[in-house]
Tab-separated table of C-alpha atoms and ligand atoms in Angstrom:
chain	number	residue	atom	x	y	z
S	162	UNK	CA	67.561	34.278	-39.110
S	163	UNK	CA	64.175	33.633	-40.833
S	164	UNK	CA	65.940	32.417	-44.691
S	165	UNK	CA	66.599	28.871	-45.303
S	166	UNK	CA	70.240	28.204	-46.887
S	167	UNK	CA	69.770	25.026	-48.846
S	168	UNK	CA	73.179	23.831	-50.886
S	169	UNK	CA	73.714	21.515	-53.576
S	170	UNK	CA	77.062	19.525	-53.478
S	171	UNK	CA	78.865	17.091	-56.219
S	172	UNK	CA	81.827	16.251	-57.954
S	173	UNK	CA	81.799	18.553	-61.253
S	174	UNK	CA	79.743	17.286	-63.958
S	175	UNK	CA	77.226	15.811	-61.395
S	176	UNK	CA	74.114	18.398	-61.916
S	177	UNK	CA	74.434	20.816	-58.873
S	178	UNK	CA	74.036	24.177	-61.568
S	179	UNK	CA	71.316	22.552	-63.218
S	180	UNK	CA	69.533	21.414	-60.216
S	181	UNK	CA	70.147	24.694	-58.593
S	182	UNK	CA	68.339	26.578	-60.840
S	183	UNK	CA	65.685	24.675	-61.678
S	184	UNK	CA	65.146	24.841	-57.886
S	185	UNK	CA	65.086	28.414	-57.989
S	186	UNK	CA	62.461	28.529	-60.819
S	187	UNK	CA	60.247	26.123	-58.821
S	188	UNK	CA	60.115	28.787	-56.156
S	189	UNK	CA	60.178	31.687	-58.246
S	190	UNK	CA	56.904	30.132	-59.694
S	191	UNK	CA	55.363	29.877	-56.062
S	192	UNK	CA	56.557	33.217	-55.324
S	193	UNK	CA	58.776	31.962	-52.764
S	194	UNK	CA	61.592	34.873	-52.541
S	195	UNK	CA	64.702	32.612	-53.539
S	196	UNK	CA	68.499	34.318	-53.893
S	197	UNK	CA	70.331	31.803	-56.300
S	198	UNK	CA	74.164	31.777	-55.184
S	199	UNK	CA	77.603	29.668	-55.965
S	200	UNK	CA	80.565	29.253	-54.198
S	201	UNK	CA	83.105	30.336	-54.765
S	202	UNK	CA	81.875	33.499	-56.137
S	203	UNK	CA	78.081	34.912	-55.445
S	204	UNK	CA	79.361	38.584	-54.811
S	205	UNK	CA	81.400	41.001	-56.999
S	206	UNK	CA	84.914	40.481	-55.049
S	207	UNK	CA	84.171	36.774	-54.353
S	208	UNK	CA	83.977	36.402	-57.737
S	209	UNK	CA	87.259	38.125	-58.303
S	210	UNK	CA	88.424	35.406	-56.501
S	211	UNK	CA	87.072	32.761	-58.346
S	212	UNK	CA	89.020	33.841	-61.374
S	213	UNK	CA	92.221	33.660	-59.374
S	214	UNK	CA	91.656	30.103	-58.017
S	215	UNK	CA	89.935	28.763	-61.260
S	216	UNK	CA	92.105	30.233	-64.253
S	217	UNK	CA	95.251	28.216	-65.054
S	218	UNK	CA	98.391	30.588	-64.745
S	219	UNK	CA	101.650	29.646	-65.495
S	220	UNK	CA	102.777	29.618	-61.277
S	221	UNK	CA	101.162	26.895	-59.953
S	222	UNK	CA	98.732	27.796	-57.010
S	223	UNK	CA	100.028	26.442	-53.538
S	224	UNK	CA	97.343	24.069	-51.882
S	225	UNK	CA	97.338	26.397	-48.512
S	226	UNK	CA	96.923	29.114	-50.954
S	227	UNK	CA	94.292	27.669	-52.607
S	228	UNK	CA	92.350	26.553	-49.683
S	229	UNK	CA	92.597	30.526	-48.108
S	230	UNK	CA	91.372	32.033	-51.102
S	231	UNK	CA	88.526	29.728	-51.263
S	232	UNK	CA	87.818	30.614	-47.422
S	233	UNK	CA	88.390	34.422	-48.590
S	234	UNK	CA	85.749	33.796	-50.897
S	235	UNK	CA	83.213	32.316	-48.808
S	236	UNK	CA	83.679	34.590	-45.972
S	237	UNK	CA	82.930	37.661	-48.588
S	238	UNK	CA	79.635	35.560	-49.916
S	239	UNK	CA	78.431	35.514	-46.415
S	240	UNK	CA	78.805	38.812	-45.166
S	241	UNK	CA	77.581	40.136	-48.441
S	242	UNK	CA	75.179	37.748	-49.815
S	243	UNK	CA	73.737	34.983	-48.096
S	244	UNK	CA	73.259	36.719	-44.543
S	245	UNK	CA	71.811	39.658	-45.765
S	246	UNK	CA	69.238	37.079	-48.135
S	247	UNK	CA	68.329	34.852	-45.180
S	248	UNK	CA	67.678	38.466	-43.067
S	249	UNK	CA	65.852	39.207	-45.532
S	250	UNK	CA	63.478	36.137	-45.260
S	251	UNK	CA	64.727	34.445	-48.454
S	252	UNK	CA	65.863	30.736	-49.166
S	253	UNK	CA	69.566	31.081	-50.414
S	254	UNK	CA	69.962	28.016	-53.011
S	255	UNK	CA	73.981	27.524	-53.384
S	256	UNK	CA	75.976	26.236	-55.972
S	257	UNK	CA	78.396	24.376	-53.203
S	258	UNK	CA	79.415	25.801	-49.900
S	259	UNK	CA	81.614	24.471	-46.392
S	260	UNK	CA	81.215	20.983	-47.838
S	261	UNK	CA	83.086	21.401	-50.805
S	262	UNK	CA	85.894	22.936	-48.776
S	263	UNK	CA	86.050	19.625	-47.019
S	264	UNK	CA	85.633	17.050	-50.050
S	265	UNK	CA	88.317	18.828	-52.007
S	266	UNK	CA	90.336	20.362	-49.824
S	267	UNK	CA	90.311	17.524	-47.187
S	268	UNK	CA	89.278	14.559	-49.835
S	269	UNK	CA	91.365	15.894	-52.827
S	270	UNK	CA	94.544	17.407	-51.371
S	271	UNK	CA	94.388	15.673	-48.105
S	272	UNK	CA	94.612	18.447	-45.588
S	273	UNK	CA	93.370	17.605	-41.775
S	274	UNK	CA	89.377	18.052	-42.188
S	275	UNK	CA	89.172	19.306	-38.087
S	276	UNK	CA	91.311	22.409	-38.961
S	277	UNK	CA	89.404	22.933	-42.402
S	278	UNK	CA	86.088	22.567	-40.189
S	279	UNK	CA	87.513	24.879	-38.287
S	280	UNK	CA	88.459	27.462	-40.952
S	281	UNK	CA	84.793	26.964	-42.261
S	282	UNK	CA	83.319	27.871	-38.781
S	283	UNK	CA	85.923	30.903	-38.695
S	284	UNK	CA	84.778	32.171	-42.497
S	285	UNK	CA	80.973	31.329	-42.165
S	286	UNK	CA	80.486	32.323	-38.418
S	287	UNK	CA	78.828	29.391	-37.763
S	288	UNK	CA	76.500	29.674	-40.335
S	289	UNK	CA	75.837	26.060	-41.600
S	290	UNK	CA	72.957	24.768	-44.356
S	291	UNK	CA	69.222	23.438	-43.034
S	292	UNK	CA	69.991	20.819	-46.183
S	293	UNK	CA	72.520	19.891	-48.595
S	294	UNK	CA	71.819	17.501	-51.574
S	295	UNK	CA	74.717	15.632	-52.692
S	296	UNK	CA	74.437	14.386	-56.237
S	297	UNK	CA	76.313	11.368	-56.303
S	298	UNK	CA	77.476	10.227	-59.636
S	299	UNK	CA	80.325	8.046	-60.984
S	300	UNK	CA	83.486	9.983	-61.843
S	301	UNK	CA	83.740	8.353	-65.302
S	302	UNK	CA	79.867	9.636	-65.801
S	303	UNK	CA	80.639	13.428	-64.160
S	304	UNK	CA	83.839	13.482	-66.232
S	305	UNK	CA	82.198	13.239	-69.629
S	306	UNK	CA	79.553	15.426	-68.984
S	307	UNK	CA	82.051	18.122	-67.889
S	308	UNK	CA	84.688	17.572	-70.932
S	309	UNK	CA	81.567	18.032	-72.755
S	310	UNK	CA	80.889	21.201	-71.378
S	311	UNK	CA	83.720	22.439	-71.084
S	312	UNK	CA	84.661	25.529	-74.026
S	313	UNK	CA	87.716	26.636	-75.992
S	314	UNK	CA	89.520	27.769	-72.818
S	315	UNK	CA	89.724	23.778	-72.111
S	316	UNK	CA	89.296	22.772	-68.633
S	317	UNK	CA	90.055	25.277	-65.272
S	318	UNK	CA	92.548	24.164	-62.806
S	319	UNK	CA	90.823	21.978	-60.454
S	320	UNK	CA	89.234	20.002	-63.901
S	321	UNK	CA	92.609	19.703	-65.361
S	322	UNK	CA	93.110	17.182	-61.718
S	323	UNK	CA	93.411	13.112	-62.563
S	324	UNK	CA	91.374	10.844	-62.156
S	325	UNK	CA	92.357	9.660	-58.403
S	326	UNK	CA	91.668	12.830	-57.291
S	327	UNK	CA	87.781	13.167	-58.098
S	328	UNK	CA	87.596	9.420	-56.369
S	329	UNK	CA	88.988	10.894	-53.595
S	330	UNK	CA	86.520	13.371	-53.758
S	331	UNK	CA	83.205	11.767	-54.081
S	332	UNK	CA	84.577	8.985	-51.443
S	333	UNK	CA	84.959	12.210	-48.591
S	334	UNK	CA	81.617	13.304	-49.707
S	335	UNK	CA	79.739	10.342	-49.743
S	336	UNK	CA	81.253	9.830	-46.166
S	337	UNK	CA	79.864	13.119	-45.087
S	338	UNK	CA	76.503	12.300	-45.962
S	339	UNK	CA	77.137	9.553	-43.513
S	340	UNK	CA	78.040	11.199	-40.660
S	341	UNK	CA	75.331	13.912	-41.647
S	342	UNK	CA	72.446	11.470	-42.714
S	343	UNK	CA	69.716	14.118	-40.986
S	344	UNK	CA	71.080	17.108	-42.897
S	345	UNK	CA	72.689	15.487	-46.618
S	346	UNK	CA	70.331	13.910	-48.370
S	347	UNK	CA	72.297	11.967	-51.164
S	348	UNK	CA	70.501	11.396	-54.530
S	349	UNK	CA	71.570	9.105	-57.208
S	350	UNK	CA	72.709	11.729	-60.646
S	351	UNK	CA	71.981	9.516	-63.229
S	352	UNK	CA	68.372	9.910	-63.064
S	353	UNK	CA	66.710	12.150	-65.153
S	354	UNK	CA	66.936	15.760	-64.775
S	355	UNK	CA	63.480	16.266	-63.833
S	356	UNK	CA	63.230	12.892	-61.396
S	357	UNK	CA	65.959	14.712	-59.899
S	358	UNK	CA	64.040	17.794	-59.902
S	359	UNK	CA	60.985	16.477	-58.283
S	360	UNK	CA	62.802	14.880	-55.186
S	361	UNK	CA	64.628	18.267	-54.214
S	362	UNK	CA	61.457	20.488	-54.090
S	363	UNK	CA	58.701	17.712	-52.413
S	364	UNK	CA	61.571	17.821	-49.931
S	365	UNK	CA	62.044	21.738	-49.559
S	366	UNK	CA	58.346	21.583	-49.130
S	367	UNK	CA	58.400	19.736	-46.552
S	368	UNK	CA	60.653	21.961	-44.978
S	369	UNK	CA	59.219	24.719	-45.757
S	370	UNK	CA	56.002	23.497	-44.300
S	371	UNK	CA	57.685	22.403	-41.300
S	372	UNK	CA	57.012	18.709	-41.408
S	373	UNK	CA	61.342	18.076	-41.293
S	374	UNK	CA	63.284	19.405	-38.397
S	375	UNK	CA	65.620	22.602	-40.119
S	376	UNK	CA	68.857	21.982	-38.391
S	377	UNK	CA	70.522	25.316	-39.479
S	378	UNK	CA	72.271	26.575	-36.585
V	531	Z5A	N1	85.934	23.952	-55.020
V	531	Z5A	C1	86.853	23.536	-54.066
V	531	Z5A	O1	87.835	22.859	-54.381
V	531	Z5A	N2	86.666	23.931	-52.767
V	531	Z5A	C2	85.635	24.696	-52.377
V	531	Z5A	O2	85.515	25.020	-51.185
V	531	Z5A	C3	84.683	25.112	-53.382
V	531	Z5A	C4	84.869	24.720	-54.689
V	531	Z5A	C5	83.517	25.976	-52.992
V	531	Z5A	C6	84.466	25.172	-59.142
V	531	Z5A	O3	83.233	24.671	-58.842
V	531	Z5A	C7	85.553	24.291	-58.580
V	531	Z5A	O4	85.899	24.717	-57.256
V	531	Z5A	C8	85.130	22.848	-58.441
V	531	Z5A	C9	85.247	22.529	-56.955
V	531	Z5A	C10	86.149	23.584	-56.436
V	531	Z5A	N3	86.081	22.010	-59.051
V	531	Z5A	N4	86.134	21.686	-60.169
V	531	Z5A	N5	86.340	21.359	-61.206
V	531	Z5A	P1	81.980	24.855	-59.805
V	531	Z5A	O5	80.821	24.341	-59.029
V	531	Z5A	O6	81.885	26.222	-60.279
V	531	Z5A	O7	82.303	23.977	-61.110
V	531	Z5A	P2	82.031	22.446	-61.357
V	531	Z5A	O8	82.249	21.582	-60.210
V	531	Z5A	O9	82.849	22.128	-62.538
V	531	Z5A	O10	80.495	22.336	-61.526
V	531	Z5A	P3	79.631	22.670	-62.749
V	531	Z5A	O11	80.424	23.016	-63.938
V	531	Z5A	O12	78.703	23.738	-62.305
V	531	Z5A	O13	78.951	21.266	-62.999
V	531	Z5A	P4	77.626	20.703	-62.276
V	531	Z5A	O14	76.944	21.820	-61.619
V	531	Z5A	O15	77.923	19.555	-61.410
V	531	Z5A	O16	76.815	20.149	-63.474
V	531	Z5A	P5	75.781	20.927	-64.499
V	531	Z5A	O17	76.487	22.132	-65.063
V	531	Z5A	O18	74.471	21.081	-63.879
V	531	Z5A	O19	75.665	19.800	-65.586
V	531	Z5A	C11	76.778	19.368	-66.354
V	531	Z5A	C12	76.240	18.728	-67.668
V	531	Z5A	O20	75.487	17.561	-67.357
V	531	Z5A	C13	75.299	19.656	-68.447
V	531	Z5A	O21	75.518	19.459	-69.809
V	531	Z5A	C14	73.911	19.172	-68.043
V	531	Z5A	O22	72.954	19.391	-69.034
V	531	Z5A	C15	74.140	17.678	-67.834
V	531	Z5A	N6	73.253	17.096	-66.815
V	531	Z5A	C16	72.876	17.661	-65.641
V	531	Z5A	N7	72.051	16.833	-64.965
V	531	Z5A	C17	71.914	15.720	-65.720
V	531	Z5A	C18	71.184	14.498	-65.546
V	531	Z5A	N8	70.459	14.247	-64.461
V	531	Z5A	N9	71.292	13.575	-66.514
V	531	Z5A	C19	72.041	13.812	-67.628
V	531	Z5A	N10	72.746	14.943	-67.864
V	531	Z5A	C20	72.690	15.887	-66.909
């Protein structure tokens, strides 16, 4: 495929949206063809999904359920959004992708990460990001920045989690980025927006320029 799928991963609150677009401007601005995407969602029926994993109902959601409507979702995004954009030449920015699956899913709810690699191989087809940046921030700092944002609805289901389970979170993430250290690149959240910024797209350049190995399979 000739696109580039670059994703940005965090606990919530971090600055993946904000990061994410302001990626997509840079490259909008260099005429770089960019598709800005989010999991889950990023297609009309993936983001029927998203309602019915995010919206607190009165029957609480099952964690198998959970984890194969957010697999439904992604393997809906792919076929009908990212492929086609990285056919098409573009670089796919997203808004979280397999990773997520595995910090939340595995981290979070504690499910056996081989079998949710597995399911992520199964949903994506093997597709898997050239680069992920994980912003790393504390919980108590994500936390506040999310109740801050969040509006009269009050928090969705997965916000509404305690404490222990965001730890768990950022702990399977930041381990991730250790396994992956060629592919995550883990930046520090509490530095200014546009510090932020700055690192991301010198090091899509580069990419883009061919000076750092693109590992997307
Ligand atoms: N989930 C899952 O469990 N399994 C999966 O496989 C997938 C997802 C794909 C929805 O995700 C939920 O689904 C999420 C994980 C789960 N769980 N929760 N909760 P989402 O990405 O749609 O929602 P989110 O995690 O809550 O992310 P968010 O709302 O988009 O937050 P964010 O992207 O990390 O942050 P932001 O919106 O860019 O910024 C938040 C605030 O901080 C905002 O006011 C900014 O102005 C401010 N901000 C941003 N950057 C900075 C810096 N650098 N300094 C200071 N302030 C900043």
């Amino acid at each position: 495929m000739r696109g580039l799928l670059i994703t940005l991963e965090g606990i919530e609150g971090s600055g993946k949206t904000t990061q994410a677009s302001l990626l997509r401007d840079a490259l909008r601005s260099e005429r770089i063809p960019v598709c800005l995407t989010r999991e889950p969602g990023g297609s009309p029926m993936a983001e029927l999904i998203r309602d019915l994993i995010l919206t607190p109902r009165e029957e609480p959601l099952a964690p198998e359920s959970e984890l194969l409507l957010f697999l439904a979702a992604r393997a809906q995004h792919v076929a009908r959004t990212v492929r086609p954009a990285l056919e098409r030449g573009e670089v796919v920015v997203c808004d979280r992708f397999t990773d997520a699956t595995v910090a939340y899913q595995g981290g979070g709810r504690t499910i056996p990460e081989p079998f949710l690699r597995s399911l992520n191989r199964w949903a994506t087809g093997g597709l898997e990001p050239s680069r992920t940046y994980l912003i790393d921030v504390p919980v108590d700092v994500g936390l506040a920045r999310a109740k801050g944002r969040s509006g009269p609805a009050g928090p969705d289901r997965i916000e509404a989690e305690a404490r222990g389970f965001f730890e768990a979170v950022r702990a399977r993430y930041l381990e991730l980025a250790r396994q992956e250290p060629e592919r995550i690149v883990v930046l520090r959240g509490t530095d200014p927006e546009e510090a932020l910024a700055h690192q991301i797209r010198d090091d899509v350049h580069r990419i883009l320029s061919g000076r750092t190995p693109n590992v997307q399979r």
